Short mmCIF file of C-alpha atoms in Angstrom, two decimals:
data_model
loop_
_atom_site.label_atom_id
_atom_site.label_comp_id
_atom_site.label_asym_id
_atom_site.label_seq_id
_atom_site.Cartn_x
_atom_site.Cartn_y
_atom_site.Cartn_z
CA UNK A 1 -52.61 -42.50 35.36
CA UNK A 2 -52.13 -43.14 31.72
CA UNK A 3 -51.05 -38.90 31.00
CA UNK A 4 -48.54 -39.53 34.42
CA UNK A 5 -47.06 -42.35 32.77
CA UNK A 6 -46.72 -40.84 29.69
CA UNK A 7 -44.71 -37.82 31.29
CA UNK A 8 -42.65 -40.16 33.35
CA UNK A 9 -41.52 -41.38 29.89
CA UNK A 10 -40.96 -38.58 28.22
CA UNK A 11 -38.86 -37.18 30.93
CA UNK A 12 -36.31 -40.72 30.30
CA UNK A 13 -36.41 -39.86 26.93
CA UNK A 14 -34.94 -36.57 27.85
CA UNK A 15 -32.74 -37.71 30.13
CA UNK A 16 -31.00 -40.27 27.97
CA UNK A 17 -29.87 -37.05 25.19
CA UNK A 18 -26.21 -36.40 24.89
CA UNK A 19 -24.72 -34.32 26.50
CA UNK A 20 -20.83 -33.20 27.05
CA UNK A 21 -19.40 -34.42 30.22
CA UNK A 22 -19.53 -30.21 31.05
CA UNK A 23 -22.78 -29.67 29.48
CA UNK A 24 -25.53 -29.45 32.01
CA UNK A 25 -29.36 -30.33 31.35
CA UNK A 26 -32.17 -28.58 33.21
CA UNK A 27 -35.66 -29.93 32.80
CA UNK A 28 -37.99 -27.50 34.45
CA UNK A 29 -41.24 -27.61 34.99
CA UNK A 30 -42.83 -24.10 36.45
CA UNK A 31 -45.79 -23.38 37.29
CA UNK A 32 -46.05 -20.10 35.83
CA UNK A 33 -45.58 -21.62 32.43
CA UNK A 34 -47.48 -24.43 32.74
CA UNK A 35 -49.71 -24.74 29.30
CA UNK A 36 -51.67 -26.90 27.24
CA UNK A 37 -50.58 -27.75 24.26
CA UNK A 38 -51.41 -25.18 21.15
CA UNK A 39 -51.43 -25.24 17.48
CA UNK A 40 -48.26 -24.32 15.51
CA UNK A 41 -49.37 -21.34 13.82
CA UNK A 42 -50.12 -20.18 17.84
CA UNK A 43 -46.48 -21.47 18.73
CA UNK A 44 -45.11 -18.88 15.88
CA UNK A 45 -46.22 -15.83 17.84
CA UNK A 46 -44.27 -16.50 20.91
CA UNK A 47 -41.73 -13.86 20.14
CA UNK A 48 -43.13 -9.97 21.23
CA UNK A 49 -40.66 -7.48 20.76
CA UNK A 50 -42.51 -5.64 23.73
CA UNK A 51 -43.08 -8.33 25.80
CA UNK A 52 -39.19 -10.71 25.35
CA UNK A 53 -38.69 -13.31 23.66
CA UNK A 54 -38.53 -16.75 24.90
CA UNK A 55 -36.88 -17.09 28.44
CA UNK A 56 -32.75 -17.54 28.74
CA UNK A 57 -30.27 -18.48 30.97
CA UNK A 58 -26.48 -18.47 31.24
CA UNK A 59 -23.77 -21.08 30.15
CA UNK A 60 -20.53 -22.11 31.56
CA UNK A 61 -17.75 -21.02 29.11
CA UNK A 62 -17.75 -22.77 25.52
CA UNK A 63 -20.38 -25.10 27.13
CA UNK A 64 -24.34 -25.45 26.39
CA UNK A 65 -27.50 -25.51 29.01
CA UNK A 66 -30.08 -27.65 28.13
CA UNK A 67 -33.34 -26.50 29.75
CA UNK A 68 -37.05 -27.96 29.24
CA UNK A 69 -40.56 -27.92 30.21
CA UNK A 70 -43.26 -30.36 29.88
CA UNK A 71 -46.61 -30.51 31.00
CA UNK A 72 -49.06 -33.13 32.08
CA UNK A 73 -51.31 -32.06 29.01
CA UNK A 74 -49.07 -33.26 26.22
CA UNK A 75 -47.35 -30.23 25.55
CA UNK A 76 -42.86 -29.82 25.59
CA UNK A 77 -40.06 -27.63 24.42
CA UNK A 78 -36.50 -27.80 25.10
CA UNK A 79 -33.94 -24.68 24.62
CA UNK A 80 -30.22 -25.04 23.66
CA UNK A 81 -28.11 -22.53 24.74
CA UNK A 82 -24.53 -22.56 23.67
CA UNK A 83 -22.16 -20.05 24.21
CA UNK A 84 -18.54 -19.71 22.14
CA UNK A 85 -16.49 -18.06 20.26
CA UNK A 86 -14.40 -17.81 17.38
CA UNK A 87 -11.63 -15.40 16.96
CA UNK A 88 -13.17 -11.73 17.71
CA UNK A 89 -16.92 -13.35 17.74
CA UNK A 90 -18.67 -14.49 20.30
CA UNK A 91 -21.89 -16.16 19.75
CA UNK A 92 -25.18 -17.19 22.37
CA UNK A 93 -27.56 -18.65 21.41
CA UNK A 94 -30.87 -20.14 22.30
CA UNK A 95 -32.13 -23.02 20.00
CA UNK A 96 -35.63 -24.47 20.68
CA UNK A 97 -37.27 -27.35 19.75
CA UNK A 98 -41.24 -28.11 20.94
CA UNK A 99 -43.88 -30.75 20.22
CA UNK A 100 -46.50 -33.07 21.80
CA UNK A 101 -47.19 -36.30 22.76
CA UNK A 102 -49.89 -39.09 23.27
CA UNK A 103 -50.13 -41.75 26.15
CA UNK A 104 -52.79 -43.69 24.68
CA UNK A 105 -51.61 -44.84 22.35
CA UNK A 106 -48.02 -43.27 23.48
CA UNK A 107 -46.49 -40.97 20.38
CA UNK A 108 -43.68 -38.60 20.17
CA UNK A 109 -44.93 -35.54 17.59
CA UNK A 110 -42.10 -32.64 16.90
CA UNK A 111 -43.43 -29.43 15.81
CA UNK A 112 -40.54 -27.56 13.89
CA UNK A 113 -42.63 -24.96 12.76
CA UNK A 114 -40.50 -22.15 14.21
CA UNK A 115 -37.27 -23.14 11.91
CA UNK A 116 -39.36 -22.63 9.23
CA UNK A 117 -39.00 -19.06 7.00
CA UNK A 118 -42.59 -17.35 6.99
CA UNK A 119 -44.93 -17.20 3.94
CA UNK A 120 -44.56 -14.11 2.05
CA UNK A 121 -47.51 -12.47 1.07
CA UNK A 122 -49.35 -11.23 -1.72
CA UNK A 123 -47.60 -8.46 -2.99
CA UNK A 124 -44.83 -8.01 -0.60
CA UNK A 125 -41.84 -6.50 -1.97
CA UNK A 126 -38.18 -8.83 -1.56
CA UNK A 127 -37.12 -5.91 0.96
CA UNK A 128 -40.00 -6.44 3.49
CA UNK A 129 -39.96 -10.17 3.28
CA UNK A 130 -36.20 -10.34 3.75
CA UNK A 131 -36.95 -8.66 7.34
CA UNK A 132 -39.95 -10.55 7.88
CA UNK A 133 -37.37 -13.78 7.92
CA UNK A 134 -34.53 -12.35 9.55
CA UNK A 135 -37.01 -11.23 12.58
CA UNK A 136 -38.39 -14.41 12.33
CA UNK A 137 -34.86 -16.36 12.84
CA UNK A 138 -33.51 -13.76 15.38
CA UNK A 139 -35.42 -15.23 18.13
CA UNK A 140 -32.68 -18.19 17.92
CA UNK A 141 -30.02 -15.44 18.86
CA UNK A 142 -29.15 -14.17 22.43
CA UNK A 143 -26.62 -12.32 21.74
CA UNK A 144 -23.83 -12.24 18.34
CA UNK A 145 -20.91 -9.92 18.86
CA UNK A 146 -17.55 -8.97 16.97
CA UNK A 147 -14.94 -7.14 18.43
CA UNK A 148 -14.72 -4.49 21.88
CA UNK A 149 -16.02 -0.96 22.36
CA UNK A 150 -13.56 1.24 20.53
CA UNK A 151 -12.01 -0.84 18.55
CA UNK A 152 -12.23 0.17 15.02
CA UNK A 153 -14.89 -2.15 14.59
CA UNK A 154 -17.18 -3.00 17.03
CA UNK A 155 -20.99 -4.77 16.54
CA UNK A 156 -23.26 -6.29 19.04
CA UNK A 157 -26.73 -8.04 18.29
CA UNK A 158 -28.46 -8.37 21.13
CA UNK A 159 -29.69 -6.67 24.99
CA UNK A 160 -28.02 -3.81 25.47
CA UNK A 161 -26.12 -3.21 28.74
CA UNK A 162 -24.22 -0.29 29.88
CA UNK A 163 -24.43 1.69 27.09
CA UNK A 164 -22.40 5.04 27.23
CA UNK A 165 -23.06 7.47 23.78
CA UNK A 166 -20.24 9.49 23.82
CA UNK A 167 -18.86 11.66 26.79
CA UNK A 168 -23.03 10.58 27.80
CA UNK A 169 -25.07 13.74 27.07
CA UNK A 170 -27.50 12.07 25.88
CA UNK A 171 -27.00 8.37 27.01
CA UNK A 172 -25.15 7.75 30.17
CA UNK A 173 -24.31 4.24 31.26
CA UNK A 174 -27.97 2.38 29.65
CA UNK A 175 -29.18 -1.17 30.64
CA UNK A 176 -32.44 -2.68 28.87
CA UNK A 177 -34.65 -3.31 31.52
CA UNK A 178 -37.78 -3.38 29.49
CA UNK A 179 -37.49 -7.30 29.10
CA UNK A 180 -36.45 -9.76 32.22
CA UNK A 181 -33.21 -11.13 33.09
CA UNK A 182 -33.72 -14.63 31.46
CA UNK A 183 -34.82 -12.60 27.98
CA UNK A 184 -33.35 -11.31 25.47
CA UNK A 185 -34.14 -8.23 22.62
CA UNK A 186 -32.72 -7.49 19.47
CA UNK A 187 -31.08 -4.48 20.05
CA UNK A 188 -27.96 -3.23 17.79
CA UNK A 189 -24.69 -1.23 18.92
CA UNK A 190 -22.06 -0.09 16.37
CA UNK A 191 -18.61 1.49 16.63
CA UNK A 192 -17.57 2.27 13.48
CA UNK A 193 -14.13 4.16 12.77
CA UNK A 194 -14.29 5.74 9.87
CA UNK A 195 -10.87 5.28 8.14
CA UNK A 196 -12.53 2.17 7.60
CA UNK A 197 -14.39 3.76 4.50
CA UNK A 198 -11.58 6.13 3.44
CA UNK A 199 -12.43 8.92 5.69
CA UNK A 200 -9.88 9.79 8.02
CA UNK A 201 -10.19 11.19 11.50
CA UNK A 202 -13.70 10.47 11.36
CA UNK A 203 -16.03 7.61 13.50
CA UNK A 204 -19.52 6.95 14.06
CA UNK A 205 -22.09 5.52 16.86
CA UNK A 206 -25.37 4.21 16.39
CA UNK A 207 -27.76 2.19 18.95
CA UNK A 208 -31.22 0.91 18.92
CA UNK A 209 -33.10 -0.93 22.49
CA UNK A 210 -34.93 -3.26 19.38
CA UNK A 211 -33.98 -3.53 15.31
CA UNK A 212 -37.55 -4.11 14.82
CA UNK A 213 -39.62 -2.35 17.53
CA UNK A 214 -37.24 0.46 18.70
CA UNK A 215 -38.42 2.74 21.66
CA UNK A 216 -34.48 4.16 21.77
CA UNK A 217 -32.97 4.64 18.83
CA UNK A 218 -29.38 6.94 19.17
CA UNK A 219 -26.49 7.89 17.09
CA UNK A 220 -23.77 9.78 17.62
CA UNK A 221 -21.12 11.00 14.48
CA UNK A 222 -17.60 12.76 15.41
CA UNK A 223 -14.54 14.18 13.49
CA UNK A 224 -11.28 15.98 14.42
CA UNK A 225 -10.88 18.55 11.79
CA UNK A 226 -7.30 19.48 12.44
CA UNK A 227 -6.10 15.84 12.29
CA UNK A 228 -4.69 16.41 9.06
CA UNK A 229 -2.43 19.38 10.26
CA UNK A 230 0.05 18.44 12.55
CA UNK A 231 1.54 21.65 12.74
CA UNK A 232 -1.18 22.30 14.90
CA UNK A 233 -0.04 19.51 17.60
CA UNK A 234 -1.97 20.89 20.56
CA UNK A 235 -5.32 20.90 19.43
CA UNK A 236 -5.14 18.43 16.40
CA UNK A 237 -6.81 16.00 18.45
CA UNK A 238 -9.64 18.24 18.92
CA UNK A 239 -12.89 16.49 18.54
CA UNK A 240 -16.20 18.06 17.26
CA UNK A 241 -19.30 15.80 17.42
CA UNK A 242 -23.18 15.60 16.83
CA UNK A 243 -25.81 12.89 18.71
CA UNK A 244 -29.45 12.73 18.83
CA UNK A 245 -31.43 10.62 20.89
CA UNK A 246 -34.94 9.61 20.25
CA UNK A 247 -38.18 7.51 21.58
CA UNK A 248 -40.24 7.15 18.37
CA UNK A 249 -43.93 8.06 19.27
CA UNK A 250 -46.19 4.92 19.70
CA UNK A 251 -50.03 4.58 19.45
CA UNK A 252 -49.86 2.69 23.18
CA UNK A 253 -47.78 5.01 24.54
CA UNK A 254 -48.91 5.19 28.64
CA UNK A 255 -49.93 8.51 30.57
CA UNK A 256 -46.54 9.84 31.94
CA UNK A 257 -43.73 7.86 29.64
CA UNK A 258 -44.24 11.09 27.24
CA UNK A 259 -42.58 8.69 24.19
CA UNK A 260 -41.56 10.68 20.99
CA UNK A 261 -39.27 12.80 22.78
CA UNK A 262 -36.12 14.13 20.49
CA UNK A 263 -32.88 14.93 21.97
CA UNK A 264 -29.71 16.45 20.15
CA UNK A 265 -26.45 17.29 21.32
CA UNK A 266 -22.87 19.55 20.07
CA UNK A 267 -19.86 17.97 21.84
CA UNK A 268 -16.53 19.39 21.58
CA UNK A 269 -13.79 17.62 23.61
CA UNK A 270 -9.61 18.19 23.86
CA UNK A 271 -7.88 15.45 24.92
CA UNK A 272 -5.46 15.70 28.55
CA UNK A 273 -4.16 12.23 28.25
CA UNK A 274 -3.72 10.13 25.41
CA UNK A 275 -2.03 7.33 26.73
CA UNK A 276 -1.92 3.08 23.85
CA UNK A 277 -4.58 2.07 26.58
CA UNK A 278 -6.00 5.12 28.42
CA UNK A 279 -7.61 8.67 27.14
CA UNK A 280 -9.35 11.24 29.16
CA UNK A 281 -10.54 14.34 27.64
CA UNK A 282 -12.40 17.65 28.86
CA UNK A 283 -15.72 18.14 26.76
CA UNK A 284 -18.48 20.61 26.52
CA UNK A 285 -21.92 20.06 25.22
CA UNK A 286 -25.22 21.99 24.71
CA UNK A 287 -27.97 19.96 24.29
CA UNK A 288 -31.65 20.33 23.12
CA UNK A 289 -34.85 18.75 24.16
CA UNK A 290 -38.12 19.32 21.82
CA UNK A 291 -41.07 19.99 24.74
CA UNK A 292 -43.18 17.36 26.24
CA UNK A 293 -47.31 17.12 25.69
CA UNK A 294 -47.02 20.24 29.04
CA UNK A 295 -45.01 22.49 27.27
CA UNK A 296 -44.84 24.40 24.00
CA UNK A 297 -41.79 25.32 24.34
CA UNK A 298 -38.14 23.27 23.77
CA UNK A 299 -35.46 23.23 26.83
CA UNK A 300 -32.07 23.59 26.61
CA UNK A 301 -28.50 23.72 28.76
CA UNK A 302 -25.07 23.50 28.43
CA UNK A 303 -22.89 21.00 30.40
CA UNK A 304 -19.32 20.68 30.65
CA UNK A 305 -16.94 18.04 32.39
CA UNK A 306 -14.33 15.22 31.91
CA UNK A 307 -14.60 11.28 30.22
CA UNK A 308 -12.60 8.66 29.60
CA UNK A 309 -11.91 4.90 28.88
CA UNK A 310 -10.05 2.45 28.09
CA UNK A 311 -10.70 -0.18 25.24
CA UNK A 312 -13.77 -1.64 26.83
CA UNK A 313 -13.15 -2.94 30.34
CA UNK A 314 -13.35 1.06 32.16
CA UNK A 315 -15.03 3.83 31.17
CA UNK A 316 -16.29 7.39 33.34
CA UNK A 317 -17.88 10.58 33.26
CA UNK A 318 -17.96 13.51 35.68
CA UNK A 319 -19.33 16.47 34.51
CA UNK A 320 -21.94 20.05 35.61
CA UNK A 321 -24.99 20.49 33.83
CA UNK A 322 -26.39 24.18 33.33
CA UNK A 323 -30.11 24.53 32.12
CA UNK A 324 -31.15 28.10 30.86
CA UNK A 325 -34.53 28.07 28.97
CA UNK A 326 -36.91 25.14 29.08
CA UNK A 327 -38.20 22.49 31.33
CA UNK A 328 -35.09 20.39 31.03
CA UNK A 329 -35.02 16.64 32.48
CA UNK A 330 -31.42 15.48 33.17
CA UNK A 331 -30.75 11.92 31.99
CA UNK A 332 -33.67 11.39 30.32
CA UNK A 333 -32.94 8.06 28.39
CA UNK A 334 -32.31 6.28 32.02
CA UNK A 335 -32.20 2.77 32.29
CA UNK A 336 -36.14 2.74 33.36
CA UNK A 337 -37.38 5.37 31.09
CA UNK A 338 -40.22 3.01 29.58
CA UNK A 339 -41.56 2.25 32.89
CA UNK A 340 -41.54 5.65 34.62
CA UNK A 341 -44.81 7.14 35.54
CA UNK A 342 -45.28 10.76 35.28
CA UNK A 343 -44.10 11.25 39.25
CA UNK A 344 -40.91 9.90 38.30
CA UNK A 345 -40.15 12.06 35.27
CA UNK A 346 -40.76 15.39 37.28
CA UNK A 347 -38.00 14.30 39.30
CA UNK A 348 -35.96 14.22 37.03
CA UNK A 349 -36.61 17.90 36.26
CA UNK A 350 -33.89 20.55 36.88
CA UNK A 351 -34.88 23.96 37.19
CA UNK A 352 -33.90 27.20 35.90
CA UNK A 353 -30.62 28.87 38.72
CA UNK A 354 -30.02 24.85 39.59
CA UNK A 355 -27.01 23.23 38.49
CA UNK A 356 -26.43 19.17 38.77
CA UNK A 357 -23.08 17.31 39.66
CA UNK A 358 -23.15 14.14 38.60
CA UNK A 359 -20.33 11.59 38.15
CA UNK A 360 -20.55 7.62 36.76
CA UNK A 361 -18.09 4.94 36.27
CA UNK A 362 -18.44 1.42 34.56
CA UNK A 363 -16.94 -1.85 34.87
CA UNK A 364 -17.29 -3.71 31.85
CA UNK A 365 -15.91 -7.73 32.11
CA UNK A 366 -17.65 -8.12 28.28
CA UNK A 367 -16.53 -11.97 28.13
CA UNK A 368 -17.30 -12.48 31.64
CA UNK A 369 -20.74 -11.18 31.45
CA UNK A 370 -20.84 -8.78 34.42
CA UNK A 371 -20.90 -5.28 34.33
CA UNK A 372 -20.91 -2.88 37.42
CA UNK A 373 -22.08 0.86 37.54
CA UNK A 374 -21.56 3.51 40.00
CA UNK A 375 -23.15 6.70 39.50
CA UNK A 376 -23.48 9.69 42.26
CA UNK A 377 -25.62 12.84 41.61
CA UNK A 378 -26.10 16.49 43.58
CA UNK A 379 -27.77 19.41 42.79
CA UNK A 380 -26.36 22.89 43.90
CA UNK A 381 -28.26 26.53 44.15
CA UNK A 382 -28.27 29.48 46.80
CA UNK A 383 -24.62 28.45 47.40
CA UNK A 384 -25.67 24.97 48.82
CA UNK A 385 -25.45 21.16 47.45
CA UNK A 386 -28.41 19.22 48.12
CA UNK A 387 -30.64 16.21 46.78
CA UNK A 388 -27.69 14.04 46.96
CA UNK A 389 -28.14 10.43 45.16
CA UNK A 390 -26.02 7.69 44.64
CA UNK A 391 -26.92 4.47 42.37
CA UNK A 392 -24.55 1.36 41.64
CA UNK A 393 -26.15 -1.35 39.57
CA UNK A 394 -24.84 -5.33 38.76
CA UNK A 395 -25.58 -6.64 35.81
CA UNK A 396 -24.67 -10.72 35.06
CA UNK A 397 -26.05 -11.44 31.54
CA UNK A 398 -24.18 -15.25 31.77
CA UNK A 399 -23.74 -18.08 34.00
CA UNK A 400 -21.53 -16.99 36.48
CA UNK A 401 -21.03 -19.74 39.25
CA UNK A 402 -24.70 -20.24 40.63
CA UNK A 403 -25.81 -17.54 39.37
CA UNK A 404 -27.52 -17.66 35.69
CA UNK A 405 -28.21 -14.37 35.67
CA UNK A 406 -28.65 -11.07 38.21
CA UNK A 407 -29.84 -7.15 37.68
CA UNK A 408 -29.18 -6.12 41.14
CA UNK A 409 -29.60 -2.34 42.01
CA UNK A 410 -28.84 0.09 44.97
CA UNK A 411 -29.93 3.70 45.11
CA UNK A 412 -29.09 5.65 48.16
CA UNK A 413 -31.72 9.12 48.56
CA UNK A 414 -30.79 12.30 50.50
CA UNK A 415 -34.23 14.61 51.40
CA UNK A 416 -33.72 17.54 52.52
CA UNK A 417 -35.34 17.24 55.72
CA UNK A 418 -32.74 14.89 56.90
CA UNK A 419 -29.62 16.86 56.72
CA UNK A 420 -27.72 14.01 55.44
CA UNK A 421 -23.92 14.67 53.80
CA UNK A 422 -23.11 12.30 51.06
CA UNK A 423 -20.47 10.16 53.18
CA UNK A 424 -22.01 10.19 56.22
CA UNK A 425 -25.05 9.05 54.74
CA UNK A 426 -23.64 6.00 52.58
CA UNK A 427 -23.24 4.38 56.30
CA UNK A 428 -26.89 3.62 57.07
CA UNK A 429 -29.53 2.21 55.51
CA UNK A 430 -31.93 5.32 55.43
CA UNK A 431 -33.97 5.88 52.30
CA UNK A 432 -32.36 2.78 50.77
CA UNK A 433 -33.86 0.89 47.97
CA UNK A 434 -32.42 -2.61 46.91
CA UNK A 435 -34.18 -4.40 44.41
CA UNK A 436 -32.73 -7.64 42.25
CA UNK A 437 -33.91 -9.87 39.75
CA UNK A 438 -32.04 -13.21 39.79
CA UNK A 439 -31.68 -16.58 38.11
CA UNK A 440 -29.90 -18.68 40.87
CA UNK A 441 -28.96 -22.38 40.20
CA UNK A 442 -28.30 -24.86 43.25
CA UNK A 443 -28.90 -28.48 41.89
CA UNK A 444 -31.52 -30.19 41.66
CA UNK A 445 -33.49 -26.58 41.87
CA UNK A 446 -33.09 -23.12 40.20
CA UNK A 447 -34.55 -19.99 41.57
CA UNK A 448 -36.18 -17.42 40.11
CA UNK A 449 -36.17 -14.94 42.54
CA UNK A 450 -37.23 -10.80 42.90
CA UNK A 451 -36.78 -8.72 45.45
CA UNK A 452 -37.53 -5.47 46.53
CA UNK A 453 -36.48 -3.62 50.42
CA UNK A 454 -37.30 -0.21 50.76
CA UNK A 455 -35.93 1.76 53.93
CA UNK A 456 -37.70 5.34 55.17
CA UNK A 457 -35.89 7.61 57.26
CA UNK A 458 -35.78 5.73 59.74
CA UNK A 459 -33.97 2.83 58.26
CA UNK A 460 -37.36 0.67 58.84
CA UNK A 461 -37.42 -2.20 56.13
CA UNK A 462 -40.68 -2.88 53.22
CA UNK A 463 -40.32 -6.04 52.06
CA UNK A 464 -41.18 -7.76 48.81
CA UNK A 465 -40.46 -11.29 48.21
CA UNK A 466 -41.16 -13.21 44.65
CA UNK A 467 -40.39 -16.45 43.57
CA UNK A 468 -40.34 -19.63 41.56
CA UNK A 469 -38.45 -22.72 41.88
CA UNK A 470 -37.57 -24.65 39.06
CA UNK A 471 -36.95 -28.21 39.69
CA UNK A 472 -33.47 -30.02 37.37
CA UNK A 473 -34.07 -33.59 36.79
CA UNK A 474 -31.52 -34.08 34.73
#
């Protein structure tokens, strides 16, 4: 009786914190979270780069959330989350605050342990401490970002979503799925155009999945060497340009994610329309793959195609990949690349006389949150197409209406015993599979819902249902 009482007061004391008459306050309670209280240095260790860091959710715009947990055993925390912006930044964050109390007799202790900088060490140089505290104080940041894709400056802190290197050799269209909807990672993407520095005609790419822990780390560098000669006006906007792609091996690695892979890639693309808020070019690349741990030997192919964009909000590739020498796996950095078993990466194989059609476009509503990805795939040999695919994917990384936050995903498979033709077979629901991960919000409960349906040829329907409900008192 005493601990219920206790918790009945502490959730007053909660509920009597300003707020902003468009702020919202969440106190949740779930059960999968439920803990005793622990000791501060235990507290500190919350944040995995592997595993996410602590649990987010969206925000209305320029507003905060205010979501908290308590437990019968003494133990709270509360999170923050604002979300605004100021001129070309835009800031979330997620600021936390935990402690404990008593009930006999009642006391209110605040534990601010994670606001403090870590103790340096013995020894350790200025260089590795200065990380040490910056990874220590980036678990306060969702996401910080300055600028739009392709503008001269561009910089993102944060989960990366719909990431496209390039014309997408080697990165097509990436979303961070190693960590859940409601977390966050420190990942890094950078658009940097190099007249910037002095260097004219010039630009550079770089992303990384994690700043501190990276298991994709890319870069891409470009130039147009006949910029400076505009006697040659039809191909001075020729562009010539140079990416690798890499998972650094790791000691933990699983059987079948074959991590350590190195990919590189010579682009060379010609503009077709050059338009103040639209360009399109043709492109052809020939890429490299070093071999996996079942092959001595490195793969290689050529693929050719059109991309374009506009500043941010659009963005598509269609192109025909060619492999001639190698075991060569076509879009190797997917999405799901740290979770695929060894099944799924010989899928992704395409052999020697094959040839794969693939086309994607992206939605990208940066401010909004939401991004939206189509993508459909065929391979063609002995004069037929075949192993059709299509994918579109919804991605809501802010509070959107009810929704907090939503990876929703629909891939559509053709086998070739069916006989299926691309259109005919986007009208039925055979060899479906919908899966989504959702934050849903419908006062005085939240949702934390996943779900998975799976359809076999005959359109008959697997379920799998998980969830957790949340309950708002505030």
């Amino acid at each position: 009786m005493p601990r219920r009482l206790g918790l009945l007061l502490l959730m007053i004391l909660l509920a009597t914190l300003p707020l902003s008459a468009e702020s919202e306050g969440d106190f949740v309670m779930p059960p999968e979270q439920s803990q005793p209280p622990v000791e501060p240095d235990a507290q500190t260790s919350s944040y995995s780069t592997t595993e996410g860091s602590w649990p987010i959710a969206g925000t209305e715009s320029s507003t905060g959330l205010l979501e908290g947990m308590a437990t019968s055993d003494g133990f709270f925390a509360l999170s923050y989350m604002p979300d605004f912006s100021i001129g070309k930044f835009t800031f979330q964050f997620d600021v936390k605050i935990k402690g404990s109390y008593e009930t006999e007799p009642f006391g209110l202790a605040l534990d601010f342990s994670d606001w403090e900088a870590p103790a340096r060490d013995e020894g350790e140089s200025l260089g590795d401490y200065t990380i040490d505290v910056f990874k220590h104080y980036s678990r306060f940041i969702r996401t910080i970002q300055y600028g739009e894709r392709y503008d001269s400056l561009y910089v993102r802190f944060g989960k990366l979503l719909g990431i496209t290197l390039g014309d997408g050799a080697l990165v097509n269209g990436y979303f961070d799925r190693s960590v859940s909807v409601r977390s966050s990672r420190p990942g890094l993407e950078l658009m940097v155009d190099a007249m910037l520095l002095g260097i004219p005609n010039a630009g550079f790419e770089f992303i990384t999945n994690d700043v501190f822990k990276p298991t994709l780390t890319a870069w891409r560098i470009f130039s147009r060497p006949l910029g400076g000669y505009p006697e040659y006006e039809s191909v001075a906007a020729l562009q010539i340009g140079l990416s690798f792609a890499q998972s650094p091996a790791s000691p933990d690695e699983q059987e079948g994610q074959l991590l350590g892979r190195k990919l590189v890639a010579l682009d060379i693309s010609l503009p077709v329309i050059t338009w103040n808020w639209f360009n399109a070019d043709f492109f052809t690349d020939f890429i490299a793959q070093t071999p996996d741990r079942e092959e001595s030997q490195p793969a290689f192919a050529y693929r050719y195609g059109l991309w374009g964009h506009t500043k941010s909000f659009f963005i598509f590739n269609a192109s025909v990949t060619v492999p001639f020498f190698g075991r060569y796996y076509a879009e190797y950095f997917s999405s799901d690349f740290e979770n695929r078993s060894a099944e799924d990466l010989d899928e992704l194989v395409i052999e020697e006389g094959t040839t794969r059609l693939d086309a994607m476009f992206g939605l990208n509503f940066v401010r909004e949150g939401v991004y939206l990805r189509a993508k459909m795939v065929s391979n063609y040999s002995d004069g037929d197409y075949h192993d059709y695919r299509f994918l579109a994917n919804a991605r809501i990384d802010k509070r959107l209406f009810n929704i907090v936050s939503l990876d929703l995903s629909y891939e559509k498979l053709y086998p070739t015993t069916t006989g299926e033709r691309f259109l005919e077979g986007l009208q039925t629901l055979k060899n479906v599979i919908l899966s989504a991960s959702a934050v849903v919000k419908v006062k005085p409960y939240s949702f934390d819902l996943g779900l998975s349906i799976l359809f076999d040829e005959q359109a008959h329907a697997t379920y799998t249902l998980d969830t957790a409900v949340r309950i708002s008192i505030l």
